Tab-separated table of C-alpha atoms in Angstrom:
chain	number	residue	atom	x	y	z
A	1	UNK	CA	-34.169	-18.853	54.382
A	2	UNK	CA	-34.874	-18.376	50.712
A	3	UNK	CA	-37.787	-16.114	49.846
A	4	UNK	CA	-39.385	-15.397	46.487
A	5	UNK	CA	-40.700	-11.899	45.801
A	6	UNK	CA	-43.488	-12.383	43.268
A	7	UNK	CA	-45.253	-9.443	41.698
A	8	UNK	CA	-48.852	-9.924	40.614
A	9	UNK	CA	-51.830	-7.786	39.654
A	10	UNK	CA	-50.989	-4.657	37.712
A	11	UNK	CA	-47.416	-5.892	37.341
A	12	UNK	CA	-46.969	-9.600	36.741
A	13	UNK	CA	-43.428	-10.762	37.364
A	14	UNK	CA	-42.857	-14.007	39.228
A	15	UNK	CA	-39.538	-14.364	41.030
A	16	UNK	CA	-37.855	-17.539	39.816
A	17	UNK	CA	-34.523	-17.043	41.576
A	18	UNK	CA	-35.361	-16.012	45.118
A	19	UNK	CA	-33.218	-14.292	47.726
A	20	UNK	CA	-31.614	-15.443	50.922
A	21	UNK	CA	-32.763	-13.514	53.966
A	22	UNK	CA	-31.768	-14.085	57.570
A	23	UNK	CA	-35.167	-13.585	59.161
A	24	UNK	CA	-38.801	-13.067	58.259
A	25	UNK	CA	-38.474	-9.471	59.509
A	26	UNK	CA	-35.726	-8.869	56.971
A	27	UNK	CA	-37.996	-10.297	54.272
A	28	UNK	CA	-40.807	-7.969	55.376
A	29	UNK	CA	-38.548	-4.894	55.255
A	30	UNK	CA	-37.081	-5.877	51.913
A	31	UNK	CA	-40.543	-6.474	50.477
A	32	UNK	CA	-41.854	-3.100	51.646
A	33	UNK	CA	-38.878	-1.258	50.153
A	34	UNK	CA	-39.144	-3.258	46.942
A	35	UNK	CA	-42.820	-2.398	46.443
A	36	UNK	CA	-41.865	1.239	46.901
A	37	UNK	CA	-39.155	0.828	44.242
A	38	UNK	CA	-41.627	-0.674	41.784
A	39	UNK	CA	-44.082	2.176	42.307
A	40	UNK	CA	-41.412	4.873	42.212
A	41	UNK	CA	-40.217	3.564	38.838
A	42	UNK	CA	-43.735	3.274	37.428
A	43	UNK	CA	-46.163	5.328	39.511
A	44	UNK	CA	-48.950	4.807	37.000
A	45	UNK	CA	-49.253	1.132	37.873
A	46	UNK	CA	-51.373	1.835	40.907
A	47	UNK	CA	-53.903	3.572	38.635
A	48	UNK	CA	-53.906	0.769	36.063
A	49	UNK	CA	-57.160	-0.650	37.372
A	50	UNK	CA	-55.583	-3.416	39.375
A	51	UNK	CA	-53.774	-3.514	42.678
A	52	UNK	CA	-50.041	-4.063	42.884
A	53	UNK	CA	-49.455	-7.240	44.885
A	54	UNK	CA	-46.186	-8.492	46.208
A	55	UNK	CA	-46.583	-12.065	47.377
A	56	UNK	CA	-43.597	-13.370	49.244
A	57	UNK	CA	-43.316	-17.133	49.299
A	58	UNK	CA	-40.913	-19.697	50.648
A	59	UNK	CA	-39.237	-22.374	48.557
A	60	UNK	CA	-42.429	-24.495	48.718
A	61	UNK	CA	-44.422	-21.621	47.244
A	62	UNK	CA	-46.247	-21.113	50.514
A	63	UNK	CA	-47.264	-17.485	50.779
A	64	UNK	CA	-45.579	-15.950	53.840
A	65	UNK	CA	-47.150	-12.516	53.498
A	66	UNK	CA	-48.567	-10.163	50.908
A	67	UNK	CA	-48.278	-6.432	50.416
A	68	UNK	CA	-51.071	-4.808	48.444
A	69	UNK	CA	-50.937	-1.277	47.128
A	70	UNK	CA	-53.979	0.187	45.491
A	71	UNK	CA	-54.965	3.645	44.344
A	72	UNK	CA	-58.553	4.533	45.186
A	73	UNK	CA	-60.308	7.428	43.520
A	74	UNK	CA	-62.222	9.780	45.776
A	75	UNK	CA	-65.439	8.259	47.014
A	76	UNK	CA	-68.557	10.202	46.181
A	77	UNK	CA	-69.468	10.729	49.808
A	78	UNK	CA	-70.220	13.962	51.556
A	79	UNK	CA	-68.016	13.214	54.541
A	80	UNK	CA	-64.648	14.160	55.830
A	81	UNK	CA	-61.857	11.871	54.628
A	82	UNK	CA	-60.449	9.479	57.215
A	83	UNK	CA	-57.202	11.450	57.222
A	84	UNK	CA	-59.132	14.483	58.522
A	85	UNK	CA	-59.116	14.590	62.316
A	86	UNK	CA	-59.782	18.039	63.731
A	87	UNK	CA	-58.227	17.238	67.131
A	88	UNK	CA	-55.269	15.265	65.854
A	89	UNK	CA	-51.798	16.085	67.132
A	90	UNK	CA	-49.277	16.815	64.415
A	91	UNK	CA	-46.570	14.088	64.194
A	92	UNK	CA	-43.850	16.697	64.741
A	93	UNK	CA	-45.345	17.450	68.186
A	94	UNK	CA	-45.114	13.822	69.359
B	1	UNK	CA	9.974	0.472	49.221
B	2	UNK	CA	10.171	0.184	45.475
B	3	UNK	CA	11.204	3.154	43.401
B	4	UNK	CA	12.729	4.178	40.098
B	5	UNK	CA	10.274	3.617	37.310
B	6	UNK	CA	8.021	1.013	38.875
B	7	UNK	CA	5.882	-0.562	36.124
B	8	UNK	CA	2.754	-0.063	38.239
B	9	UNK	CA	3.116	3.690	37.860
B	10	UNK	CA	2.868	3.311	34.085
B	11	UNK	CA	-0.833	2.600	34.597
B	12	UNK	CA	-1.276	5.936	36.336
B	13	UNK	CA	0.885	7.808	33.867
B	14	UNK	CA	-1.202	6.437	30.969
B	15	UNK	CA	-4.289	7.705	32.706
B	16	UNK	CA	-2.804	11.178	33.279
B	17	UNK	CA	-1.711	11.391	29.640
B	18	UNK	CA	-5.281	11.005	28.397
B	19	UNK	CA	-6.026	14.453	29.844
B	20	UNK	CA	-2.678	16.214	30.071
B	21	UNK	CA	0.411	16.753	27.974
B	22	UNK	CA	3.590	15.985	29.911
B	23	UNK	CA	7.201	16.227	28.771
B	24	UNK	CA	9.523	13.233	28.917
B	25	UNK	CA	11.082	14.559	32.137
B	26	UNK	CA	7.699	15.014	33.735
B	27	UNK	CA	6.579	11.543	32.650
B	28	UNK	CA	9.750	10.042	34.081
B	29	UNK	CA	9.191	11.872	37.362
B	30	UNK	CA	5.727	10.273	37.630
B	31	UNK	CA	7.173	6.848	36.856
B	32	UNK	CA	9.849	7.372	39.517
B	33	UNK	CA	7.332	7.882	42.308
B	34	UNK	CA	8.183	5.502	45.151
B	35	UNK	CA	5.667	3.150	46.633
B	36	UNK	CA	4.797	-0.276	47.875
B	37	UNK	CA	2.630	-3.025	46.516
B	38	UNK	CA	-0.128	-4.275	48.739
B	39	UNK	CA	-2.509	-7.147	48.063
B	40	UNK	CA	-5.869	-6.914	49.794
B	41	UNK	CA	-8.425	-9.660	50.165
B	42	UNK	CA	-11.839	-9.495	48.557
B	43	UNK	CA	-14.549	-7.927	50.709
B	44	UNK	CA	-12.095	-6.251	53.061
B	45	UNK	CA	-11.699	-2.640	54.094
B	46	UNK	CA	-8.601	-0.951	52.710
B	47	UNK	CA	-9.021	2.337	54.528
B	48	UNK	CA	-11.713	3.268	57.020
B	49	UNK	CA	-13.898	6.343	56.735
B	50	UNK	CA	-12.228	9.417	58.235
B	51	UNK	CA	-8.971	7.523	58.749
B	52	UNK	CA	-5.870	9.706	58.600
B	53	UNK	CA	-3.743	8.548	55.723
B	54	UNK	CA	-0.201	9.240	54.584
B	55	UNK	CA	-0.306	7.470	51.217
B	56	UNK	CA	-2.430	7.588	48.086
B	57	UNK	CA	-3.502	4.292	46.557
B	58	UNK	CA	-3.210	3.351	42.913
B	59	UNK	CA	-5.315	0.401	41.827
B	60	UNK	CA	-3.094	-2.030	39.922
B	61	UNK	CA	-5.440	-4.993	39.773
B	62	UNK	CA	-8.972	-5.726	40.938
B	63	UNK	CA	-11.932	-3.561	41.846
B	64	UNK	CA	-12.210	-1.210	44.801
B	65	UNK	CA	-15.209	0.798	45.943
B	66	UNK	CA	-15.624	3.980	47.930
B	67	UNK	CA	-18.211	3.397	50.595
B	68	UNK	CA	-20.241	5.436	53.005
B	69	UNK	CA	-22.020	3.748	55.882
B	70	UNK	CA	-24.912	4.933	57.975
B	71	UNK	CA	-25.629	4.001	61.563
B	72	UNK	CA	-27.983	1.175	60.609
B	73	UNK	CA	-25.136	-0.473	58.746
B	74	UNK	CA	-26.538	0.228	55.292
B	75	UNK	CA	-23.774	0.965	52.831
B	76	UNK	CA	-23.680	3.174	49.741
B	77	UNK	CA	-21.024	2.621	47.083
B	78	UNK	CA	-20.208	6.047	45.709
B	79	UNK	CA	-17.483	5.056	43.252
B	80	UNK	CA	-15.835	2.106	41.578
B	81	UNK	CA	-12.059	2.221	41.134
B	82	UNK	CA	-10.408	0.160	38.440
B	83	UNK	CA	-6.757	-0.396	37.439
B	84	UNK	CA	-5.092	2.908	36.662
B	85	UNK	CA	-7.208	4.905	39.117
B	86	UNK	CA	-5.448	6.620	42.019
B	87	UNK	CA	-8.407	5.978	44.284
B	88	UNK	CA	-7.659	8.604	46.890
B	89	UNK	CA	-5.485	11.069	45.045
B	90	UNK	CA	-7.303	13.886	46.854
B	91	UNK	CA	-5.875	12.619	50.137
B	92	UNK	CA	-2.491	13.982	49.034
B	93	UNK	CA	-3.651	17.444	49.981
B	94	UNK	CA	-6.395	16.438	52.416
B	95	UNK	CA	-5.069	13.418	54.277
B	96	UNK	CA	-8.353	12.246	55.743
B	97	UNK	CA	-10.184	9.508	53.907
B	98	UNK	CA	-13.482	10.690	52.443
B	99	UNK	CA	-15.662	7.653	52.964
B	100	UNK	CA	-13.845	4.356	53.149
B	101	UNK	CA	-12.127	2.248	50.520
B	102	UNK	CA	-13.301	-1.337	50.287
B	103	UNK	CA	-11.818	-4.079	48.107
B	104	UNK	CA	-14.729	-5.608	46.209
B	105	UNK	CA	-12.460	-8.300	44.764
B	106	UNK	CA	-8.945	-9.345	45.656
B	107	UNK	CA	-7.018	-6.276	44.597
B	108	UNK	CA	-3.446	-5.169	44.185
B	109	UNK	CA	-2.666	-1.607	45.194
B	110	UNK	CA	0.434	0.526	44.880
B	111	UNK	CA	0.657	2.962	47.764
B	112	UNK	CA	2.545	6.184	47.155
B	113	UNK	CA	3.621	8.457	50.030
B	114	UNK	CA	1.864	11.815	50.034
B	115	UNK	CA	5.172	13.485	50.669
B	116	UNK	CA	6.564	12.158	47.383
B	117	UNK	CA	3.415	13.220	45.536
B	118	UNK	CA	3.618	16.734	46.956
B	119	UNK	CA	7.314	17.004	46.128
B	120	UNK	CA	6.577	15.920	42.571
B	121	UNK	CA	3.805	18.497	42.254
B	122	UNK	CA	6.056	21.249	43.614
B	123	UNK	CA	8.875	20.398	41.228
B	124	UNK	CA	6.664	19.959	38.161
B	125	UNK	CA	3.653	22.317	38.052
B	126	UNK	CA	2.361	20.629	34.887
B	127	UNK	CA	2.181	17.350	36.799
B	128	UNK	CA	0.340	19.160	39.595
B	129	UNK	CA	-2.134	20.390	36.988
B	130	UNK	CA	-2.535	16.855	35.644
B	131	UNK	CA	-3.218	15.557	39.154
B	132	UNK	CA	-5.723	18.329	39.719
B	133	UNK	CA	-7.534	17.406	36.503
B	134	UNK	CA	-7.612	13.804	37.619
B	135	UNK	CA	-9.273	14.803	40.883
B	136	UNK	CA	-11.868	16.743	38.928
B	137	UNK	CA	-12.693	13.643	36.904
B	138	UNK	CA	-13.513	11.931	40.185
B	139	UNK	CA	-15.735	14.864	41.081
B	140	UNK	CA	-17.533	14.632	37.725
B	141	UNK	CA	-18.158	10.924	38.211
B	142	UNK	CA	-19.479	11.539	41.702
B	143	UNK	CA	-21.802	14.270	40.428
B	144	UNK	CA	-23.295	11.841	37.914
B	145	UNK	CA	-23.662	9.217	40.648
B	146	UNK	CA	-25.677	11.652	42.742
B	147	UNK	CA	-27.940	12.469	39.788
B	148	UNK	CA	-28.237	8.766	39.076
B	149	UNK	CA	-29.508	7.719	42.491
B	150	UNK	CA	-31.480	10.908	43.031
B	151	UNK	CA	-33.478	11.201	39.847
B	152	UNK	CA	-33.324	8.173	37.558
B	153	UNK	CA	-35.421	5.027	37.629
B	154	UNK	CA	-33.810	1.638	38.212
B	155	UNK	CA	-33.324	0.783	34.526
B	156	UNK	CA	-31.612	4.090	33.881
B	157	UNK	CA	-29.459	3.810	37.007
B	158	UNK	CA	-28.062	0.421	36.068
B	159	UNK	CA	-27.744	1.330	32.374
B	160	UNK	CA	-25.830	4.467	33.342
B	161	UNK	CA	-23.414	2.505	35.521
B	162	UNK	CA	-22.773	-0.030	32.742
B	163	UNK	CA	-22.172	2.811	30.263
B	164	UNK	CA	-19.814	4.613	32.632
B	165	UNK	CA	-17.762	1.494	33.200
B	166	UNK	CA	-17.727	0.690	29.459
B	167	UNK	CA	-16.066	4.035	28.801
B	168	UNK	CA	-13.683	3.726	31.743
B	169	UNK	CA	-12.652	0.164	30.842
B	170	UNK	CA	-12.135	1.114	27.176
B	171	UNK	CA	-8.615	0.704	25.849
B	172	UNK	CA	-9.089	3.159	22.998
B	173	UNK	CA	-11.679	5.722	22.039
B	174	UNK	CA	-14.509	3.207	21.645
B	175	UNK	CA	-16.416	1.927	24.676
B	176	UNK	CA	-15.655	-1.599	25.848
B	177	UNK	CA	-18.715	-3.605	24.854
B	178	UNK	CA	-17.542	-6.564	26.871
B	179	UNK	CA	-15.669	-6.192	30.124
B	180	UNK	CA	-15.017	-7.892	33.440
B	181	UNK	CA	-17.069	-6.285	36.165
B	182	UNK	CA	-17.035	-8.695	39.102
B	183	UNK	CA	-19.923	-7.251	41.059
B	184	UNK	CA	-22.770	-9.061	42.737
B	185	UNK	CA	-26.359	-7.893	42.545
B	186	UNK	CA	-26.003	-6.724	46.142
B	187	UNK	CA	-23.026	-4.539	45.220
B	188	UNK	CA	-24.843	-3.113	42.215
B	189	UNK	CA	-27.706	-2.370	44.571
B	190	UNK	CA	-25.354	-0.504	46.881
B	191	UNK	CA	-24.071	1.529	43.944
B	192	UNK	CA	-27.516	2.274	42.541
B	193	UNK	CA	-29.371	2.576	45.869
B	194	UNK	CA	-31.659	-0.319	44.998
B	195	UNK	CA	-32.550	-3.544	46.766
B	196	UNK	CA	-30.962	-6.689	45.369
B	197	UNK	CA	-34.477	-7.842	44.475
B	198	UNK	CA	-35.005	-4.784	42.309
B	199	UNK	CA	-31.543	-5.091	40.781
B	200	UNK	CA	-32.357	-8.661	39.820
B	201	UNK	CA	-35.658	-7.639	38.194
B	202	UNK	CA	-34.081	-4.694	36.428
B	203	UNK	CA	-31.157	-6.723	35.093
B	204	UNK	CA	-33.667	-9.187	33.678
B	205	UNK	CA	-35.550	-6.360	31.993
B	206	UNK	CA	-32.342	-4.963	30.466
B	207	UNK	CA	-31.343	-8.416	29.266
B	208	UNK	CA	-34.799	-9.126	27.803
B	209	UNK	CA	-34.666	-5.788	25.972
B	210	UNK	CA	-31.352	-6.978	24.481
B	211	UNK	CA	-29.415	-4.020	25.829
B	212	UNK	CA	-26.938	-5.486	28.286
B	213	UNK	CA	-26.322	-8.550	30.388
B	214	UNK	CA	-24.218	-9.298	33.430
B	215	UNK	CA	-23.193	-12.892	33.787
B	216	UNK	CA	-20.474	-14.361	36.014
B	217	UNK	CA	-18.837	-10.994	36.482
B	218	UNK	CA	-18.783	-10.112	32.798
B	219	UNK	CA	-20.798	-7.349	31.190
B	220	UNK	CA	-21.871	-7.722	27.569
B	221	UNK	CA	-23.438	-4.711	25.892
B	222	UNK	CA	-25.586	-5.686	22.939
B	223	UNK	CA	-26.982	-2.313	21.952
B	224	UNK	CA	-24.719	0.582	22.924
B	225	UNK	CA	-26.780	3.494	21.505
B	226	UNK	CA	-29.981	2.254	23.078
B	227	UNK	CA	-28.284	1.514	26.401
B	228	UNK	CA	-26.969	5.098	26.428
B	229	UNK	CA	-30.470	6.386	25.703
B	230	UNK	CA	-32.036	4.289	28.474
B	231	UNK	CA	-29.278	5.312	30.882
B	232	UNK	CA	-29.521	9.000	29.968
B	233	UNK	CA	-25.787	8.672	29.409
B	234	UNK	CA	-23.593	11.256	27.742
B	235	UNK	CA	-19.870	10.450	27.988
B	236	UNK	CA	-18.823	14.119	27.975
B	237	UNK	CA	-18.287	14.121	31.744
B	238	UNK	CA	-15.722	11.351	31.251
B	239	UNK	CA	-14.173	12.350	27.939
B	240	UNK	CA	-14.832	16.072	27.549
B	241	UNK	CA	-11.321	16.939	28.699
B	242	UNK	CA	-9.448	14.479	26.478
B	243	UNK	CA	-9.334	16.525	23.273
B	244	UNK	CA	-6.124	18.230	22.148
B	245	UNK	CA	-7.348	21.693	23.128
B	246	UNK	CA	-8.449	20.572	26.600
B	247	UNK	CA	-5.208	18.717	27.285
B	248	UNK	CA	-3.031	21.771	26.764
B	249	UNK	CA	-1.256	23.266	29.742
B	250	UNK	CA	-2.892	26.071	31.628
B	251	UNK	CA	-0.062	26.660	34.068
B	252	UNK	CA	3.091	28.261	32.691
B	253	UNK	CA	6.421	27.816	34.375
């Protein structure tokens, strides 16, 4: 199946050629790695005020799935961040 | 088995002479190396990783890559070999293939027995030195490849590869600003550790910036100085040993 990997938001770059992938899972993996590539090359884009969106469509321009990456500045709340879990088991112990 | 001044060996001799001074006798001894021509199909393995080998392979025609594979099947292209390159010269002294060799296009190889190579090196120390230098060029290219995929962004990675190949495909001292490089976006991705999607985007960006384009297996460089700057490319690792002083013999005999 042919999929189109369209960038929108902070980086606007529609995919006019598309890529053949064997399965939707392959498209999902490829999309995730590609978003990482875009951010690695230009890390500032996630702080540009807009999210980075990768919309993957089929040949009919139907959106199959979307990956959104957004940088969020610290919220002004006097609470523990959601990544703080006092009783959490470290991943290396699993 | 062919022998006695096979024209294919002239390609390799020309390459050695860019970095080493050899006498007429020594040059003739290189040309007299025996070997056999072998034509390999595009997209086929020439030698498998870790395979024990008894011959070194000179590329006469086509494009061959050195590949490493991981368990998931993902492949990394660590080198491109073009006509004139003895792709696995190092195997002469270490007869186990480092990575595998894969024909990226239909390619013609000239396989030379290790035994003949070792005999040549023993008889002519200056040739041994030339072969050693040639191996070190491979090491320098590999070092740059590691830096490329480890530290540079996608634009720089692809620009650096195009610059490297422009210097290696050059006939004289000037880089080749137009050359055949029959690689797909997938293959470039394997060389630059990028997805084909990112290669496609990055090639577009390089073309839009009027630096370089790749179309139907042909590279056209439109702005060499700027492409070098984008690719963080300095040709010293390829050419730094080609000056008269560097080519002189170190071994006396």
